[in-house]
Amino acid sequence: MSSAHAYVTDPLPGSGALPPRAWYAGSSADSLSLNGTWRFRLSPTVDAQDESFAAEGYDATGWAEVAVPGHWVLQGDGAHGSPVYTNHLYPFPVDPPHVPTENPTGDHLRTFDLPAAWPGDGGAVLRFDGVESCARVWLNGTDIGEFKGSRLPHEFAVGHLLKPAGNVLAVRVHQWSSGSYLEDQDQWWLPGIFRDVTLLHRPAGCALDFFAHASYDHTSGLGTLRVDSDVDGRVTVPELGVDVATGEPVSVPVEPWTAETPRLYDGVLDTGGERVPLRVGFRTVVLDDGLIKVNGTPVLFKGVNRHEWHPRYGRALDLDTMRRDVELMKRHNVNAVRTSHYPPHPAFLDLCDEYGLWVIDECDLETHGFVEQGWRDNPVDDDRWTPALLDRAARMVERDKNHPSVVLWSLGNEAGTGRGLTAMAEWIRGRDPERLVHYEGDLNCRDTDVYARMYSDHAEVERIGRGLDGGPERRRALPFILCEYAHAMGNGPGGLADYQRLFERYERLQGAFVWEWIDHGIEDERFGFAYGGDFGEELHDGNFVCDGLLFPDRTPSPGLVEFKKVIEPVQLAVDGPAATVRVTNRFDFRDLSHLSFVWSREADGERVREGALPVPPLGPGESAEVKLPEPAADGLWTVRALEADGHEVAWGQSVSAPTPVPAGVLEARPVPDGRRITLGPASFDARTGELRSVGGVELVAPRLDVWRAPTDNDNGASWQGGERLGLLWREFGLHRMRHRVDGVEPGDDALTVRTRVAPAGRDIGLRAVFRWTADERRLRLTVSVAPDGDWRLPLPRLGVRFGLPGGADGPVSWFGGGPGEAYPDTRAAARLGRWTSDVDALQTPYVRPQENGARADVRWAEIGGLRIDGDPAFWFTARRWTTEQLDAAEHRGDLVPGDTVWVNLDHAHQGIGSQSCGPGVLPQYRLTPSPAQFTFTFAARD
């Protein structure tokens, strides 16, 4: 690398940029967006091209074009390189601050004219809101500086360089730099100018930096506003009658800002040369009595970690996409966001202010890859890097300090410990003592105001809640949050409801943030959605990048539906026989007057009555028992809490559920006839005892089934100790069970088939007795199962699987849990009722195919001409491919529907857990092999 490019590996943050300041939009000053189509040239190394392209008059007509904002590797159909995904390993040799000679470098050119109305006086600032990972900038041939800090703003004074027309903006972007060592977040490495580029006019007397301090005294109801400004001016808030000079505090009665009641007051900062809009939210954040309190009240975070992601544009998000994220969060009862692991686009925080979300704003810092060498040479404990760390902290705090939604600053993520982090914490506290500081990686909590952990299991969380965790004295006095938990990778996460019960039981536990919000799949014609390794990366972490509550296209996953139910802010405990509902307000600040409540009663899945339910406007934490309008010993009660627009916030159902109608005694006699045995409406193979048809509906015979296509959580993570069930199941051969018929025994009133099911190479198995009885219309199967041998691992599932060769076109109906999938530890959102779907809609399209689609608590199901009743209730799954085909698929596109629909009727399932990064399945959700008996009744539909 030539000396001219020494800035690329210099640990310092750059040169030429203006000091950081508050970000705002919509001021009276002129601005010009430079987003759009830019000319682009990609070079394989830093030194492959000279700097002549930055000169005025350079002819770039032969260059390619890219969109800005954008990542060049996501444009050009592969002509500009490919994305790279690693979880924590650096995709280059770890030799800080050096980077490889093979360093893709993108030269960007944009020519622009000033608008005719652009003012001729004053100065101008060129602002970059995000460039990965290092950029050098020229305007009209003049080198104005270079910078690092990919997800942070950088501004340059350029007024003296502008001309009315033909301005040439040249930006050289390097994929790798010393800054890359500080940006080892779990995400795709995506170079480019991926956030806005804007030219801002700076008139004489313009606002420079300002800090709007807006506190709230919950004892008096007064809000105090003081706007400190680099340029003197006046602050007006018409709704409050405020008109004061900058720097002068004023106290007035206000409605406070919270995530539940996001009250904002519109104001203006007028410095003479510029009028800047203010959106003021009054709130006070303190650490008091070992708790995080806002406006005097402890808060419970029901949060998500949010990477910025779009399946086509990567981290180049538009405002509509950001708004969709916020609206989806609010519609699913999410009240908090950790901006993992960098400050988001500033417009996202505007939306958090407007809609109401608590925000942990995280610095653009992670050095996770150094864990591989025991944190040796970690930049956060190396004085050479401290200026860069302080620069990143300052650019985050100064940009975002006027957002009431931001209640904690986070130093970064998974960066070990060191002097640099301490320096950051000290600087942040000195600049903004009105917020708290978060960081997870320091178990001693030297630099933080909160004890934060990742993926602690339920038992440890309870010990912490009870104050039995020990540790340093300072840590014991701090509130606890799980800044990452419930790893939402593939099917899951399991155990959410069990965590939430702990958060609500122990005051010290102030909530948690699911990892994470959205799957980072990339749209790809070959795969549907691509993940790590699909672009030929030599080092990658597979589909670990797909671990969100949303699918890449922002379709909510079953995990998000489950999370919404688990964290709902109103608890509705319905007692059907007593015809009462106990209503509990779990909001932190808001009463229930903004909600309406409705009830309904169903019989056999049909709604028979419904109406409004008067509920008092309970305050936070209050409960009341409300009478339902009529007593009912039978049927199913459902109570719902609705917002004014009809959106459902919470629901509850009576615990007592309808039981199946007894089938009675079935006494038809088996009739052997050569190769067939007839029993009532059914036909069997006389040699194997296999069922062939029921009432004219052909079947692929039911067999005992224990295998499921392992979920990401079944497979676990490579770094975890203990059992990883997906691997163990394969090791013990549960994916290749063999079936042996030990007896086919026609009797006076039943056909009994005795079998043993076991894996090759092992001495363990399951003995199963299939007892078939019938009358002229119905066929009943009672299965008795007993483990054989020394079982040391749980089963994936236990039930029967059969096929419907006709394809089972048409609707599928069932009475049971729905409308979506559920498993033993992910069933809180399964609402009992009568549901209709089709086979294709029963599938959950996880980015990496795996076990999915089970419906819980099913009493009966109708599919492909059959009705199936169960005793006890069962788990129901139907799909157009076998479990083995599902298991073999790596992407959605690998699943090709067949002519046969395969149906699983399961007596039990193993739970899901979150062991793809977190804890495994809790003991109560493990499917331990033990004797079991279950019954299904089959009948052809009328």
PDB file of C-alpha atoms in Angstrom, residues 489-491 518-522 527-532 534 542-543 545-548 550-553 712 844-850 889-895:
ATOM      1  CA  MET A 489     -33.345 -18.681  14.548  1.00  0.00           C
ATOM      2  CA  GLY A 490     -35.633 -20.884  12.517  1.00  0.00           C
ATOM      3  CA  ASN A 491     -38.455 -22.590  14.408  1.00  0.00           C
ATOM      4  CA  ILE A 518     -35.349  -9.849  11.128  1.00  0.00           C
ATOM      5  CA  ASP A 519     -33.726 -12.638   9.112  1.00  0.00           C
ATOM      6  CA  HIS A 520     -30.890 -11.286   6.964  1.00  0.00           C
ATOM      7  CA  GLY A 521     -31.696 -13.394   3.923  1.00  0.00           C
ATOM      8  CA  ILE A 522     -30.754 -11.915   0.554  1.00  0.00           C
ATOM      9  CA  PHE A 527     -32.328 -20.070  -3.283  1.00  0.00           C
ATOM     10  CA  GLY A 528     -35.322 -17.896  -2.537  1.00  0.00           C
ATOM     11  CA  PHE A 529     -33.314 -16.233   0.205  1.00  0.00           C
ATOM     12  CA  ALA A 530     -29.553 -16.695   0.337  1.00  0.00           C
ATOM     13  CA  TYR A 531     -27.470 -16.955   3.489  1.00  0.00           C
ATOM     14  CA  GLY A 532     -23.822 -17.483   4.431  1.00  0.00           C
ATOM     15  CA  ASP A 534     -24.299 -19.152  -0.886  1.00  0.00           C
ATOM     16  CA  GLY A 542     -24.196 -20.396   7.174  1.00  0.00           C
ATOM     17  CA  ASN A 543     -27.761 -19.504   8.041  1.00  0.00           C
ATOM     18  CA  VAL A 545     -27.550 -14.753   9.776  1.00  0.00           C
ATOM     19  CA  CYS A 546     -31.228 -15.763   9.619  1.00  0.00           C
ATOM     20  CA  ASP A 547     -32.266 -15.505  13.247  1.00  0.00           C
ATOM     21  CA  GLY A 548     -35.102 -13.002  13.360  1.00  0.00           C
ATOM     22  CA  LEU A 550     -39.486 -11.519  10.793  1.00  0.00           C
ATOM     23  CA  PHE A 551     -38.725 -13.387   7.611  1.00  0.00           C
ATOM     24  CA  PRO A 552     -36.548 -11.355   5.220  1.00  0.00           C
ATOM     25  CA  ASP A 553     -39.616  -9.997   3.400  1.00  0.00           C
ATOM     26  CA  ASP A 712     -31.781 -24.802  14.138  1.00  0.00           C
ATOM     27  CA  THR A 844     -44.003 -22.127   7.797  1.00  0.00           C
ATOM     28  CA  PRO A 845     -41.419 -21.097   5.185  1.00  0.00           C
ATOM     29  CA  TYR A 846     -38.263 -20.881   7.277  1.00  0.00           C
ATOM     30  CA  VAL A 847     -35.265 -19.698   5.247  1.00  0.00           C
ATOM     31  CA  ARG A 848     -33.525 -23.001   6.016  1.00  0.00           C
ATOM     32  CA  PRO A 849     -36.236 -25.669   5.888  1.00  0.00           C
ATOM     33  CA  GLN A 850     -36.848 -27.563   9.126  1.00  0.00           C
ATOM     34  CA  ALA A 889     -33.484 -29.338   1.980  1.00  0.00           C
ATOM     35  CA  GLU A 890     -31.075 -26.428   2.479  1.00  0.00           C
ATOM     36  CA  HIS A 891     -33.239 -23.688   0.959  1.00  0.00           C
ATOM     37  CA  ARG A 892     -36.918 -23.111   0.318  1.00  0.00           C
ATOM     38  CA  GLY A 893     -36.438 -23.857  -3.380  1.00  0.00           C
ATOM     39  CA  ASP A 894     -35.250 -27.377  -2.597  1.00  0.00           C
ATOM     40  CA  LEU A 895     -38.738 -28.400  -1.492  1.00  0.00           C
TER      41      LEU A 895
END
